[in-house]
Amino acid sequence: MENSELYLRRKMDDFLSAWKMRPGHMPLVVRGARQIGKSETIRRFSDKNYKYKVEINFATQPEYRTVCKDGYSVEAIIKNITLINPSLIIEPGETIFFFDEIQDYIELATALKSFREDGRFDVICSGSMMGINYQKIESNAVGNKEDVEMHSMDFEEFLWALDYKDEQIDGFYKKMQKILPLSETEYNVLLRHFREYMVLGGMPAIVKQFILSASFVGSLNLQRQILLDYEEDITKYANGLDQTKILNVYRKIAVFLGNENKKFQISKVEDGARNREYVGVVDWLERSGIINICYCLDRVALPLKGNYDPNNFRIYFSDTGLLIGSLDDEVQDDLRKNQNLNTYKGAIYENIVSDILIKAGYNLYFYRNEKGTIEMDFFVRDKSSLIPVEVKANDGATASLNNLIESDKYPDIQYGIKFCNKNIGWNGKFYTFPYFLAFLLKRFLAEK
């Protein structure tokens, strides 16, 4: 089977279908890091739902970077597009415009208002959306577009890629919901797939190669190529910021995750570095979709957004496969065998749970008191309570989790969650779930 014949089902497929059906839908801007499958997903949606498609990639087709030179009206833009390619067929109600890599032609964003007011054509824009470029798009198209963020594949999408059906995944969820243990076969098979996902990450090209070849051969090379491509993007799009400083931070992410407290410290990025010299650097990497930031809570209390320290945070890769790619060659073998990961073992499991939480729509918060006697990896919430979430590579002690739940100092906490290498359970204080079910957490808390 050729790569082009294999389409990986994405959650964005359902979003795009719902967007099309919504009356009066506005032009859509799909945001996200590069190589996460935006273009392939949009292209397939367009081919399935429209008679005609006008697809323009402003990075690879620079001749189209003049289509707005005669104004931003739909008629003027169509005229210039068809001058460049007269073979295109454009019919109202039957045609979608797909503008890819829009960050390379910001002027097009100004035309989204015209497309919205005209209403004859659907429009989807996509691109890397790095740094100040997206700010320009926002100012040019405010109020005339809908934004949606896309990520690399989550574990559920990875299971879909392995041909698991929704009914099977619902079966796993029902056991989670009823606090019934998975069978030995269910547990072992899901754990094996989860470790495959940890090694690979969720970049579609890497997952696709794994499925087609039924092996990990070449995955590390692809991961490292993507890391290099991101470096290239940093040097290309980091306008107004010191590119060297962004690269300094980007290249040290794995180093910080290997430290005991995983705290990001500017002084460790560069000798003599000061916080004021790095203002905006970490935010730029987060906006680009390359990293996820986890902030330390000042107080273990609700609301989460009002109780964190913006200067105390941890940085995780937005795709765990990229963390693996940034480590030594032997790490992939060690991870598959679940051995010899040393200081990075906990970091890898934390990184993948942070990624799962972000993809589920959560923000990231952790807690570590000054004495280091209480530390919690993440916090989420349900309708009425704050929920500490502990991540263990195997099934270690839970002193901090017990202290947070039992202490009168934290009245917002009623129970906790522990993700580890252990079956589904409840001990009266916290739920225990195998970490490969973390992608179902938001559904579990919503329906609990």
XYZ file of C-alpha atoms in Angstrom:
448
model
C 0.000 0.000 0.000
C 1.336 3.437 -0.884
C 1.426 6.203 1.713
C -1.029 8.277 -0.315
C -3.647 5.535 -0.060
C -3.695 5.512 3.732
C -5.739 8.246 5.358
C -5.556 8.538 9.124
C -8.910 9.434 10.655
C -8.754 12.622 12.715
C -11.087 14.315 15.178
C -10.811 17.393 12.984
C -12.841 15.475 10.363
C -15.951 15.724 12.543
C -15.260 19.353 13.402
C -15.033 20.319 9.736
C -18.261 18.482 8.906
C -20.076 20.283 11.732
C -18.606 23.622 10.603
C -19.928 23.114 7.068
C -23.422 22.290 8.318
C -23.622 25.334 10.598
C -25.731 28.126 9.024
C -23.769 31.295 8.348
C -20.424 29.716 9.113
C -17.484 32.061 8.733
C -14.144 31.435 7.018
C -12.174 28.956 9.120
C -8.550 29.278 10.205
C -6.991 25.980 11.309
C -4.054 26.717 13.583
C -1.295 24.416 14.769
C 2.322 23.359 14.495
C 3.658 22.127 11.201
C 3.477 18.484 10.092
C 0.526 17.573 12.335
C -1.743 16.752 9.370
C -3.648 20.011 8.827
C -3.309 20.122 5.047
C -4.090 16.455 4.456
C -7.181 16.629 6.668
C -8.526 19.791 5.023
C -7.777 18.468 1.541
C -9.656 15.234 2.157
C -12.630 17.096 3.642
C -12.699 19.406 0.623
C -12.541 16.573 -1.879
C -15.383 14.708 -0.148
C -17.743 17.654 0.318
C -17.323 19.995 -2.655
C -17.512 19.616 -6.415
C -14.621 22.023 -6.973
C -11.620 22.987 -4.864
C -9.244 25.929 -5.251
C -6.140 25.008 -3.258
C -3.305 27.502 -3.013
C -0.127 27.013 -0.980
C 1.480 30.407 -0.479
C 4.793 28.836 0.572
C 5.279 26.672 -2.515
C 3.313 28.799 -4.996
C 4.687 32.311 -4.531
C 3.084 33.487 -7.775
C -0.227 33.681 -5.884
C 1.135 36.208 -3.386
C -0.208 38.995 -5.607
C -3.870 37.962 -5.751
C -4.907 40.858 -3.478
C -3.046 43.548 -5.411
C -6.266 44.809 -7.039
C -8.211 44.879 -3.775
C -9.771 42.498 -1.294
C -13.127 41.869 -2.950
C -14.011 38.290 -3.823
C -14.361 39.229 -7.500
C -10.900 40.829 -7.641
C -9.248 37.865 -5.958
C -11.005 35.297 -8.167
C -10.028 37.302 -11.236
C -6.353 37.231 -10.278
C -6.403 33.565 -9.247
C -7.925 32.535 -12.586
C -5.467 34.715 -14.488
C -2.680 32.636 -12.944
C -4.543 29.353 -13.455
C -7.313 29.712 -16.068
C -8.197 26.000 -15.880
C -9.839 26.398 -12.468
C -13.616 25.969 -12.242
C -15.261 28.170 -9.611
C -18.993 27.828 -9.003
C -20.919 29.460 -6.128
C -22.089 26.918 -3.569
C -19.968 24.162 -5.120
C -16.455 25.493 -4.542
C -14.211 25.700 -1.490
C -11.107 27.875 -1.307
C -8.266 26.287 0.678
C -5.495 28.794 1.387
C -2.542 26.913 2.887
C 0.536 28.417 4.579
C -1.339 31.693 4.959
C 1.428 33.059 7.198
C 3.469 33.533 4.020
C 0.845 35.888 2.558
C -0.771 37.774 5.419
C -2.647 40.108 3.064
C -5.055 37.316 2.218
C -6.418 37.468 5.782
C -7.860 40.906 5.040
C -9.995 39.337 2.298
C -11.744 36.997 4.747
C -14.236 39.754 5.550
C -15.167 39.953 1.872
C -15.616 36.179 1.656
C -17.766 36.206 4.810
C -19.999 39.003 3.519
C -20.191 37.494 0.020
C -21.276 34.080 1.333
C -21.043 32.186 -1.969
C -17.896 30.227 -1.143
C -16.535 28.346 1.823
C -12.992 29.252 2.862
C -10.481 27.390 5.009
C -7.047 28.788 5.792
C -4.185 26.900 7.369
C -0.577 27.433 8.269
C 2.163 27.214 10.858
C 0.909 30.415 12.479
C 4.160 31.277 14.180
C 4.832 34.354 16.243
C 3.981 37.812 14.998
C 2.616 36.463 11.726
C -0.509 35.200 13.416
C -0.906 38.500 15.251
C -1.055 40.168 11.842
C -3.664 37.685 10.651
C -5.705 38.397 13.766
C -5.607 42.158 13.247
C -6.455 41.799 9.557
C -9.368 39.414 10.005
C -10.783 40.031 13.492
C -14.515 39.248 13.636
C -14.556 37.659 10.202
C -13.165 34.190 10.862
C -13.467 31.222 13.175
C -10.318 29.755 14.711
C -9.698 26.151 15.644
C -6.496 24.632 16.950
C -5.310 21.278 15.666
C -2.757 19.038 17.365
C -0.788 15.962 16.441
C -2.641 12.660 16.845
C -3.821 11.729 20.313
C -3.892 8.150 21.579
C -7.498 7.620 20.505
C -6.604 8.666 16.941
C -3.628 6.315 17.143
C -6.013 3.487 18.075
C -8.199 4.438 15.101
C -5.101 4.183 12.908
C -4.664 0.641 14.207
C -8.257 -0.092 13.094
C -9.872 0.013 16.533
C -13.557 0.858 16.285
C -15.515 3.386 18.338
C -17.474 0.521 19.884
C -14.274 -1.034 21.223
C -13.089 2.250 22.706
C -16.530 2.790 24.252
C -16.133 -0.625 25.848
C -12.909 0.491 27.534
C -14.622 3.676 28.679
C -17.605 1.830 30.174
C -15.240 -0.196 32.350
C -13.577 3.043 33.418
C -16.983 4.574 34.145
C -18.138 1.576 36.200
C -14.717 1.148 37.886
C -14.363 -2.353 36.516
C -10.859 -3.696 35.763
C -9.831 -4.383 32.208
C -9.243 -8.007 31.301
C -5.643 -9.198 31.212
C -5.749 -9.267 27.411
C -7.252 -5.763 27.172
C -4.676 -4.383 29.584
C -1.627 -5.952 27.977
C -2.631 -5.114 24.408
C -3.497 -1.489 25.228
C -0.278 -1.097 27.212
C 1.713 -2.388 24.228
C 0.006 0.063 21.882
C 0.503 2.904 24.341
C 4.234 2.221 24.500
C 4.299 2.205 20.712
C 2.567 5.592 20.788
C 5.068 6.876 23.351
C 7.974 5.919 21.098
C 6.358 7.311 17.938
C 4.357 10.308 19.113
C 1.423 11.555 17.079
C 2.970 13.057 13.971
C 0.942 11.513 11.106
C 3.896 10.821 8.816
C 5.614 8.827 11.567
C 2.458 6.927 12.521
C 1.719 6.204 8.872
C 5.198 4.801 8.284
C 4.879 2.627 11.395
C 1.575 1.168 10.203
C 2.727 0.561 6.643
C 6.032 -1.023 7.647
C 4.820 -2.691 10.880
C 8.074 -1.586 12.510
C 9.823 1.358 14.149
C 12.444 1.486 11.396
C 13.031 5.080 10.339
C 10.854 6.669 13.022
C 13.784 8.217 14.898
C 15.111 9.770 11.699
C 11.698 11.273 10.956
C 11.410 12.642 14.501
C 14.798 14.298 14.270
C 14.004 15.724 10.848
C 10.871 17.340 12.267
C 12.942 18.780 15.133
C 15.307 20.268 12.542
C 12.354 21.571 10.500
C 11.078 23.348 13.602
C 14.501 24.953 14.042
C 14.275 26.134 10.451
C 10.838 27.611 11.142
C 12.213 29.429 14.184
C 14.859 31.126 12.077
C 12.273 31.918 9.386
C 9.319 33.211 11.398
C 10.663 34.556 14.700
C 10.434 38.163 13.587
C 11.122 40.740 16.285
C 12.686 38.228 18.682
C 16.227 36.957 19.074
C 16.188 33.682 17.142
C 19.274 32.454 18.989
C 17.490 32.802 22.322
C 14.471 30.880 21.037
C 16.773 28.120 19.791
C 18.596 28.116 23.157
C 15.326 27.402 24.973
C 14.083 24.942 22.361
C 17.259 22.871 22.540
C 17.236 22.691 26.357
C 13.681 21.383 26.870
C 14.794 17.782 27.314
C 17.531 18.879 29.733
C 15.031 20.558 32.055
C 12.681 17.578 31.906
C 15.572 15.406 33.047
C 16.035 17.504 36.218
C 14.364 16.383 39.427
C 11.978 19.352 39.733
C 11.724 19.926 35.936
C 11.478 23.680 36.550
C 12.398 25.947 33.660
C 15.208 28.336 34.654
C 16.568 31.008 32.332
C 19.921 30.938 34.152
C 20.410 27.350 33.011
C 19.653 28.144 29.367
C 22.655 30.375 28.839
C 25.495 31.516 31.105
C 24.608 34.874 32.609
C 21.160 34.942 31.007
C 18.516 37.126 32.639
C 14.743 36.846 32.521
C 14.269 40.243 30.869
C 16.460 39.137 27.957
C 14.117 36.222 27.260
C 10.785 38.033 27.493
C 8.394 36.580 24.914
C 10.605 33.643 23.932
C 8.713 30.894 25.774
C 5.353 32.430 24.804
C 6.437 32.387 21.153
C 7.281 28.682 21.329
C 3.913 27.973 22.942
C 1.962 29.965 20.331
C 3.820 28.120 17.603
C 2.473 24.816 18.915
C 5.920 23.390 19.658
C 5.654 23.327 23.467
C 3.087 23.146 26.262
C 3.585 25.221 29.417
C 2.609 23.925 32.871
C 2.355 26.660 35.534
C 2.953 26.226 39.248
C -0.002 27.031 41.499
C 0.543 29.647 44.209
C -2.347 28.163 46.149
C -3.939 24.775 45.765
C -7.422 26.192 45.308
C -10.000 27.141 42.712
C -10.098 28.927 40.336
C -7.044 27.506 38.644
C -6.490 30.465 36.326
C -6.394 32.857 39.269
C -3.909 30.974 41.420
C -0.736 30.338 39.439
C 2.710 31.934 39.271
C 3.450 33.043 35.670
C 7.187 32.981 36.396
C 7.326 29.433 37.710
C 6.624 26.827 35.057
C 7.656 23.632 33.349
C 7.950 23.128 29.606
C 6.850 19.966 27.836
C 7.084 19.033 24.177
C 3.690 19.237 22.490
C 4.355 15.794 21.021
C 6.144 13.156 23.088
C 7.708 11.636 19.985
C 9.735 14.829 19.644
C 10.995 14.416 23.211
C 12.102 10.897 22.300
C 13.740 12.244 19.145
C 15.714 14.786 21.193
C 17.243 12.093 23.416
C 19.945 9.517 22.804
C 19.560 6.893 20.080
C 19.184 4.104 22.628
C 16.099 5.612 24.269
C 13.629 4.156 21.754
C 14.857 0.619 22.433
C 14.876 1.243 26.175
C 11.351 2.615 26.099
C 10.002 -0.358 24.162
C 11.582 -2.631 26.778
C 10.483 -0.300 29.606
C 13.976 -0.265 31.110
C 17.081 1.883 31.645
C 15.360 5.252 31.182
C 16.689 6.552 34.503
C 15.863 10.244 35.034
C 13.872 10.489 31.822
C 11.415 7.722 32.647
C 9.159 9.944 34.767
C 9.625 12.855 32.367
C 8.418 10.818 29.393
C 5.267 9.699 31.183
C 4.603 13.223 32.460
C 5.147 14.635 28.978
C 2.693 12.255 27.358
C 0.000 12.912 29.988
C 0.543 16.680 29.621
C 0.061 16.233 25.871
C -3.114 14.190 26.412
C -4.546 16.826 28.784
C -3.843 19.672 26.349
C -5.452 17.769 23.482
C -8.500 17.200 25.688
C -8.826 20.964 26.202
C -7.243 21.357 29.652
C -4.696 23.964 30.720
C -1.675 22.657 32.624
C -0.958 23.358 36.299
C 1.285 21.656 38.851
C 2.225 22.281 42.484
C 5.437 22.029 44.488
C 5.731 23.649 47.912
C 8.898 25.462 48.955
C 10.140 22.564 51.066
C 9.503 20.074 48.273
C 7.491 17.878 50.647
C 4.326 18.087 48.522
C 4.469 17.877 44.754
C 1.688 17.165 42.277
C 2.114 16.702 38.538
C -1.172 18.181 37.278
C -4.533 19.563 38.369
C -7.885 19.485 36.598
C -11.366 20.152 37.859
C -14.914 18.912 37.645
C -18.039 21.001 38.274
C -17.395 21.494 41.985
C -13.929 20.347 42.977
C -10.220 20.591 42.286
C -8.640 17.275 41.286
C -4.938 16.474 41.749
C -3.573 14.181 39.025
C -0.494 12.110 39.772
C 1.513 10.333 37.073
C 3.695 7.356 37.936
C 5.838 5.453 35.449
C 4.987 2.248 37.313
C 2.980 2.255 40.564
C 4.986 4.236 43.088
C 4.065 5.779 46.429
C 1.382 8.439 46.607
C 2.290 10.490 49.699
C 1.599 13.871 48.089
C -1.716 12.711 46.634
C -2.841 11.390 50.023
C -1.754 14.586 51.797
C -3.653 16.821 49.381
C -6.843 14.780 49.677
C -6.746 14.248 53.455
C -5.545 17.659 54.633
C -8.029 20.289 55.796
C -5.811 22.907 54.116
C -7.245 22.071 50.696
C -11.055 22.184 50.954
C -11.527 22.319 47.169
C -10.039 18.818 46.833
C -12.467 15.950 47.367
C -10.678 13.146 45.517
C -7.770 12.529 43.178
C -6.637 10.681 40.046
C -3.576 8.470 39.713
C -2.290 7.355 36.315
C 0.149 4.478 36.535
C 0.862 0.914 35.421
C -2.111 -0.476 37.313
C -5.651 -1.493 36.471
C -8.831 0.540 37.046
C -9.694 1.001 40.712
C -11.000 3.247 43.532
C -9.750 3.169 47.130
C -12.141 5.702 48.618
C -9.723 8.595 48.074
C -8.514 8.477 44.497
C -9.213 6.683 41.234
C -6.448 4.590 39.728
C -6.328 4.319 35.958
C -3.709 2.897 33.601
C -2.068 5.843 31.873
C -3.261 4.614 28.476
C -6.816 5.592 29.495
C -5.872 9.225 30.209
C -7.427 10.293 26.888
C -10.842 9.382 28.372
C -10.422 11.478 31.544
C -12.430 14.514 30.437
C -15.356 12.340 29.374
C -15.137 10.432 32.668
C -15.213 13.597 34.787
C -18.037 15.136 32.751
C -20.233 12.067 33.123
C -19.152 10.943 36.589
